[in-house]
Amino acid sequence: MRFLTIVAVLAGLATAVPTPAAETTTAKSCSAVCKNPRVRKEWRSLSISERKQYLNAVVCMTKKPSKAPANLTLGVVSRFDDFNAVHIMSSDGLVQGTGGVHMVGFFLAWHRLFTWSYETALRDECGYTGAQPYWDWRIDADSGVPMAEWEIYNPSHGFGGNGDFVLEQNVTASWPYLAGQTGGGCVNDGPFKDTVMNVGPGSTLTHNPHCLRRGLNPDTIPWLTSARVAIAQAKADFLSYDAAVQGAQDMNPADGIQLFHGSGHYIHGGDSTDFISSSTEPIFYLHHAFLDKLYWEWQMMNPTVRLSEIGGVRIPFHPDSGPVALTDILDMKFAYKSGVEIKKVMNIRNGELCYTYQ
Ligand SMILES: [Cu+2]
């Protein structure tokens, strides 16, 4: 099993990656709460024209030239590729045993800042005036409506629908593999029908032009219901919460994808099921914005404790590599910037961030 191979590889490697920051000497007092927060809304509560504005900005990102430093010799072409590449570079350490941003204590913090970085690029580089929308998949999962009719997949004011049916379903580096995909090939309608993705699948960072692939997977729907989310939201401490969202350290990844972080990726099949390059799927950012909203709601149930509660391992499956600290550094590389301390992203209306949820 590939999972066992990876664990074996990880076990043989010295701890390395995420950077515990140097101790700051002065405890900085809380800066004022930000004045004009971006207001993030659920996809369906945007007007049709607002949805099209968002989609146009994403298409713009797939056409804007990359800002990656030339000396990295990556296969990136567009700004959208830049974000995909940063997610790949930040994730493939899970396979190589050097770390990564999943199955670690800073998973929620890293993806919070990554989503903010993407939203910032949409606004600053592609003229988008709104905030990052989120997709509350509970509404669809609870509804009983067939996936083909879900608004998120609408071909004219959504992200387009299923990929073409292909016999070989596992065309990406999909891991762990989950049966039940209904397509698997190139998306053939909607705004990303002709989009060229230049990096991925898996750890591929060389120039590899390919289409966006999807294979809608109804088998994941029961894992995305309100009842499933309620289990996580009731957790009493950060480590239990984090484990309920992305999986505990001793969990088999095949079970982990039944938790809502994983299933929210696996539901689209195709590129989205790729542990390393799931960011090829543009809905990635709406899924992570929703995870962030749930995390924020969980924090707000006990803000005194939870606005500064962090922990967990720095390197996946290395119990001795933690605990993650508020002074650890998050690195967005050429997607945004490096050197943001975790404590700067614990509050979405303070520090590095300025947004809210509606
Ligand atoms: Cu990720």
Coordinates of N, CA and C and ligand atoms in Angstrom, one line a residue, residues 87 91 101-102 107 110-111 261 265 275 278 284 288, ligand 1:
H87 N 0.9 25.5 -3.5 CA 0.3 24.4 -2.8 C 1.0 23.1 -3.0
S91 N 3.0 20.9 -0.2 CA 2.4 19.7 0.2 C 3.2 18.4 -0.1
V101 N 1.9 20.8 4.5 CA 0.9 21.6 5.2 C -0.4 20.9 5.5
H102 N -0.4 19.6 5.4 CA -1.5 18.7 5.7 C -1.1 17.7 6.8
F107 N -2.2 23.2 9.7 CA -3.1 23.0 8.5 C -4.1 24.1 8.4
W110 N -2.5 27.6 7.9 CA -1.8 27.8 6.6 C -2.9 28.0 5.5
H111 N -3.9 27.1 5.5 CA -5.0 27.3 4.5 C -5.8 28.5 4.6
H261 N -12.9 17.7 5.4 CA -11.9 18.3 4.6 C -11.7 17.5 3.3
H265 N -13.0 17.8 -1.0 CA -12.2 17.7 -2.2 C -12.6 16.6 -3.1
F275 N -4.0 14.8 -3.6 CA -3.6 15.3 -2.3 C -2.6 16.5 -2.4
S278 N -4.5 19.4 -5.5 CA -6.0 19.6 -5.4 C -6.3 21.0 -5.8
F284 N -11.6 24.6 -5.1 CA -10.7 24.4 -3.9 C -10.9 25.6 -3.0
H288 N -12.1 25.7 0.8 CA -11.3 26.1 2.0 C -11.8 27.3 2.7
Ligands
CU1 CU -4.1 21.9 1.0

